[in-house]
PDB file of C-alpha atoms in Angstrom:
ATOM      1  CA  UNK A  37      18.603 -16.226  -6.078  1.00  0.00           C
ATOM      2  CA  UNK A  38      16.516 -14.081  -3.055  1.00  0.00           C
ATOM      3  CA  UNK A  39      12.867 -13.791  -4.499  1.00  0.00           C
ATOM      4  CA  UNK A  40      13.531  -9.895  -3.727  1.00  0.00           C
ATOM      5  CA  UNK A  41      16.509  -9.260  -5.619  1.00  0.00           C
ATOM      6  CA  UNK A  42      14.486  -8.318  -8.652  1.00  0.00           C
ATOM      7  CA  UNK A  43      12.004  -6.174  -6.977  1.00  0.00           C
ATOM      8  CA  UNK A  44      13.936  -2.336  -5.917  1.00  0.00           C
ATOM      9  CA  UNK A  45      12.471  -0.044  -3.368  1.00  0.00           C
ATOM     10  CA  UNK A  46      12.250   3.625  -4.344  1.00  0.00           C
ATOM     11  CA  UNK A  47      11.697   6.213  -1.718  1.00  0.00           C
ATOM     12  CA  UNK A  48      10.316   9.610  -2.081  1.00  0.00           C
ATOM     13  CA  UNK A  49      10.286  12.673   0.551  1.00  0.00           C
ATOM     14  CA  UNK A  50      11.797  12.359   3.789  1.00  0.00           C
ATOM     15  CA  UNK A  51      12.261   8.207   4.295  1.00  0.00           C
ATOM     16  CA  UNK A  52      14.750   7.558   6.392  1.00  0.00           C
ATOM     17  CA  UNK A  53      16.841   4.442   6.337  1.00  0.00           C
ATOM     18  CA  UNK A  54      15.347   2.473   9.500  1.00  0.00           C
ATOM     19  CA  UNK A  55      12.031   2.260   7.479  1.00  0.00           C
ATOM     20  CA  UNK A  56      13.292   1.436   4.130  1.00  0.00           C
ATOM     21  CA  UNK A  57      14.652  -1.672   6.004  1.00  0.00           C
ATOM     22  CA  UNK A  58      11.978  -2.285   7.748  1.00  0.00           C
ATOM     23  CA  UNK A  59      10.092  -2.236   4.070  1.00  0.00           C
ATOM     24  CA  UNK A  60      12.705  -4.436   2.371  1.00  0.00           C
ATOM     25  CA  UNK A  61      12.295  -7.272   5.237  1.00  0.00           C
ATOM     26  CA  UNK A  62       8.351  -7.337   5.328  1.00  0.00           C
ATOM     27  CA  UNK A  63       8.455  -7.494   1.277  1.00  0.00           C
ATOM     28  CA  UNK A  64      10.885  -9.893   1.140  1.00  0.00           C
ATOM     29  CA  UNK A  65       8.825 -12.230   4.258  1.00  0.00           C
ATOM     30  CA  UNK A  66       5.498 -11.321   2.184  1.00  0.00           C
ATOM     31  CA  UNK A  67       7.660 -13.113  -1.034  1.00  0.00           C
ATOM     32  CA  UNK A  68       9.786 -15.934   0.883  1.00  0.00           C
ATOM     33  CA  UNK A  69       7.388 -18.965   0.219  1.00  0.00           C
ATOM     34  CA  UNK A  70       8.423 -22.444  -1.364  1.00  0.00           C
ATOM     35  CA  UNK A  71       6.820 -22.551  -5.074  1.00  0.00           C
ATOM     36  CA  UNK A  72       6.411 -18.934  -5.584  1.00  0.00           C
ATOM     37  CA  UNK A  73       7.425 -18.557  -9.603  1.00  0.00           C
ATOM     38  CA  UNK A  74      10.180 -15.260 -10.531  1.00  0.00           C
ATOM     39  CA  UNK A  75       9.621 -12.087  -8.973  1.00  0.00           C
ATOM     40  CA  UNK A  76      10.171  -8.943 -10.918  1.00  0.00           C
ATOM     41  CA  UNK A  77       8.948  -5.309  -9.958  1.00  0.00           C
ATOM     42  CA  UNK A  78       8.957  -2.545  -7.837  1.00  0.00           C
ATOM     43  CA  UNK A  79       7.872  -0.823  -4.375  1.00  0.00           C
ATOM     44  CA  UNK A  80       7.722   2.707  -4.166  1.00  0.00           C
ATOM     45  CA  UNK A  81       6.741   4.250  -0.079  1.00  0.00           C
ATOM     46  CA  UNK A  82       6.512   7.824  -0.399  1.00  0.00           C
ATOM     47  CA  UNK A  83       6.273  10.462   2.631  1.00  0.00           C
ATOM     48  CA  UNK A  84       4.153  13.612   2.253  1.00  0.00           C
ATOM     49  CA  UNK A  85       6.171  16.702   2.635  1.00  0.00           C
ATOM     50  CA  UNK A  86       2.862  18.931   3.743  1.00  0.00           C
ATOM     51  CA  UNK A  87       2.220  17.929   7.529  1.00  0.00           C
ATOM     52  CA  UNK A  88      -1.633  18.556   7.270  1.00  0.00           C
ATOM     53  CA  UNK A  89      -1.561  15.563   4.610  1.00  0.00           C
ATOM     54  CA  UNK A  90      -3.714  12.404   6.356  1.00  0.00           C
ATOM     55  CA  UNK A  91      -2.494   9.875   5.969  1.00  0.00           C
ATOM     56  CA  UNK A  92       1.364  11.541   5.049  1.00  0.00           C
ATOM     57  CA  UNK A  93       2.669   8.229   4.424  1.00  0.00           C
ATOM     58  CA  UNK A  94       1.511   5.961   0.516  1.00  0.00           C
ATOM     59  CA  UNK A  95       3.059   3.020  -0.695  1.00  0.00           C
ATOM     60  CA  UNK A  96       2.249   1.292  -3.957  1.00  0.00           C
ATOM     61  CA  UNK A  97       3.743  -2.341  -5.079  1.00  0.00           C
ATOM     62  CA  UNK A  98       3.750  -3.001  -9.140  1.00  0.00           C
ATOM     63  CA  UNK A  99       5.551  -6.320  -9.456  1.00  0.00           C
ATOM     64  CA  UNK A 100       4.864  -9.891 -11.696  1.00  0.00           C
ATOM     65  CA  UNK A 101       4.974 -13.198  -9.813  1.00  0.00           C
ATOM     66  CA  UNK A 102       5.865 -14.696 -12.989  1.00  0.00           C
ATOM     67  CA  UNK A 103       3.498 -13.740 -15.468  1.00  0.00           C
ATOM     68  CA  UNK A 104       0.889 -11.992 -13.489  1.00  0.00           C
ATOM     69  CA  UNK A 105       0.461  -8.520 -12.286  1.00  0.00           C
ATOM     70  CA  UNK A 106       0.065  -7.638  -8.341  1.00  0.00           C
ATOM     71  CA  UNK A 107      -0.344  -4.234  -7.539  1.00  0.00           C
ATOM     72  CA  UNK A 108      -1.030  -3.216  -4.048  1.00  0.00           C
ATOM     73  CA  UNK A 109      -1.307   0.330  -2.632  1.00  0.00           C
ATOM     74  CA  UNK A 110      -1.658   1.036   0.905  1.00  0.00           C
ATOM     75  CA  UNK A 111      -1.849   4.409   2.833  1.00  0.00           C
ATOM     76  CA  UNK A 112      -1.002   4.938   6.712  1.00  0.00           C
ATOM     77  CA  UNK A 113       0.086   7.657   9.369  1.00  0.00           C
ATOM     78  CA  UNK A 114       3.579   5.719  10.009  1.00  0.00           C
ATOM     79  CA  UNK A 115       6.494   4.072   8.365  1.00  0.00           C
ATOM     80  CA  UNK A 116       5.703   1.009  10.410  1.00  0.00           C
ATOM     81  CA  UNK A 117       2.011   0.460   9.837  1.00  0.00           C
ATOM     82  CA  UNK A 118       2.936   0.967   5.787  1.00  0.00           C
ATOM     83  CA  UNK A 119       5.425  -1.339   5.849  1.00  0.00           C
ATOM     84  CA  UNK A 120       2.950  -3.696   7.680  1.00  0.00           C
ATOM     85  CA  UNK A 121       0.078  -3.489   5.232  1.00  0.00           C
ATOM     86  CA  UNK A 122       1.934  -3.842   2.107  1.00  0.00           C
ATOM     87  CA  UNK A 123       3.356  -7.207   3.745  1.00  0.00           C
ATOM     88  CA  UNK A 124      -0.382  -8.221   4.271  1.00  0.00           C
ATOM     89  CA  UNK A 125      -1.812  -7.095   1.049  1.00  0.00           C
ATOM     90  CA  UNK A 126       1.068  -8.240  -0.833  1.00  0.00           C
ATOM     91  CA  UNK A 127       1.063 -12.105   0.802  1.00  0.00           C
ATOM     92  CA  UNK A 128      -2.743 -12.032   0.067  1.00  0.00           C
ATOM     93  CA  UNK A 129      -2.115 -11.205  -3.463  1.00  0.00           C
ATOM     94  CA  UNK A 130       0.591 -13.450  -3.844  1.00  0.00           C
ATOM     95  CA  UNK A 131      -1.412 -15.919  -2.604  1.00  0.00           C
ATOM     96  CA  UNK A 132      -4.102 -15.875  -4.675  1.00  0.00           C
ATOM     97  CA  UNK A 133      -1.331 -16.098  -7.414  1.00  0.00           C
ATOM     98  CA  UNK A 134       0.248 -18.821  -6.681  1.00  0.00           C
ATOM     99  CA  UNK A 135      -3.160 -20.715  -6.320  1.00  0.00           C
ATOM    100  CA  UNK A 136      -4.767 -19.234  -9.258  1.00  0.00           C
ATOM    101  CA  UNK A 137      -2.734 -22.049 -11.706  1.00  0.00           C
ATOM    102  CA  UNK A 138      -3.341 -24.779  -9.122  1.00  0.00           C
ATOM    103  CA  UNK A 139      -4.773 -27.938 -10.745  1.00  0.00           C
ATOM    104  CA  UNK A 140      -5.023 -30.148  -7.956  1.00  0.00           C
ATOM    105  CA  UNK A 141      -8.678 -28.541  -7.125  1.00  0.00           C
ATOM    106  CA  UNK A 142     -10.380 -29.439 -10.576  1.00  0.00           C
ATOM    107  CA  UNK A 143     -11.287 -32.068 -11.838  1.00  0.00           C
ATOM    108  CA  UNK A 144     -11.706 -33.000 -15.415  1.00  0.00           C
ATOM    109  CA  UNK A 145     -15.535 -35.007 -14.675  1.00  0.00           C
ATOM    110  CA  UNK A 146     -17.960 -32.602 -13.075  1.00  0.00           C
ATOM    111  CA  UNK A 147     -19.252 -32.800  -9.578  1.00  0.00           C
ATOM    112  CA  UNK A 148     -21.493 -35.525  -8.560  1.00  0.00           C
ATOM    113  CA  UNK A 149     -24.577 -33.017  -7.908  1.00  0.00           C
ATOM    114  CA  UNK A 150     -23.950 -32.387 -11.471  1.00  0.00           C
ATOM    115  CA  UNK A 151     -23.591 -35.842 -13.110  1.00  0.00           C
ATOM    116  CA  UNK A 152     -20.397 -36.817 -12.515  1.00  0.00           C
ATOM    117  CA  UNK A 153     -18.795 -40.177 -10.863  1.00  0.00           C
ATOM    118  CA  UNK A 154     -20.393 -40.874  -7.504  1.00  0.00           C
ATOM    119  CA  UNK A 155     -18.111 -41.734  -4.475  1.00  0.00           C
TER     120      UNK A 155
END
């Protein structure tokens, strides 16, 4: 199963279809990594419908990798450079998910400027 085929994309105001896709392939890049546990959530880009709105386009991710939360929210002045920060903030975030359960970096004796076994 895609990583993305649990998270939907909502659009609200005038999206057209170009950036939704745009949107579905930088989420879906920002989620394609080896190890990454279940993906569940949702992306929702909205356009402003006032044109004196700065910036008129907002998009906000609420997903679980697994059992944690990521939200990310991101506001720009195109379709393009929204779609391109959610794929940024959301690989950070994942990131730091996928790493926050990593066990390989501790150690069960503490450090040796603390007491522990010296190399």
């Amino acid at each position: 199963m895609r990583p993305t085929a649990a998270v939907r994309v909502r659009a609200d105001g005038e999206v057209d279809e170009e950036s939704l896709a745009h949107l579905r392939e930088k989420v879906a890049a920002a989620l394609d990594r080896p190890g990454l546990p279940p993906v569940s959530g949702e992306v929702r880009v909205q356009r402003a419908s006032a044109h004196h709105a700065e910036p008129p386009w907002s998009g906000r991710i609420h997903i679980r990798v697994g059992t944690e939360p990521v939200v990310v929210q991101v506001h720009e002045a195109s379709a393009r450079e929204l779609a391109d920060g959610l794929h940024y903030r959301l690989r950070s975030a994942t990131e730091r998910v996928a790493h926050r359960g990593d066990t390989t970096r501790r150690t069960a004796a503490p450090p040796p400027w603390r007491g522990g076994p010296q190399k």
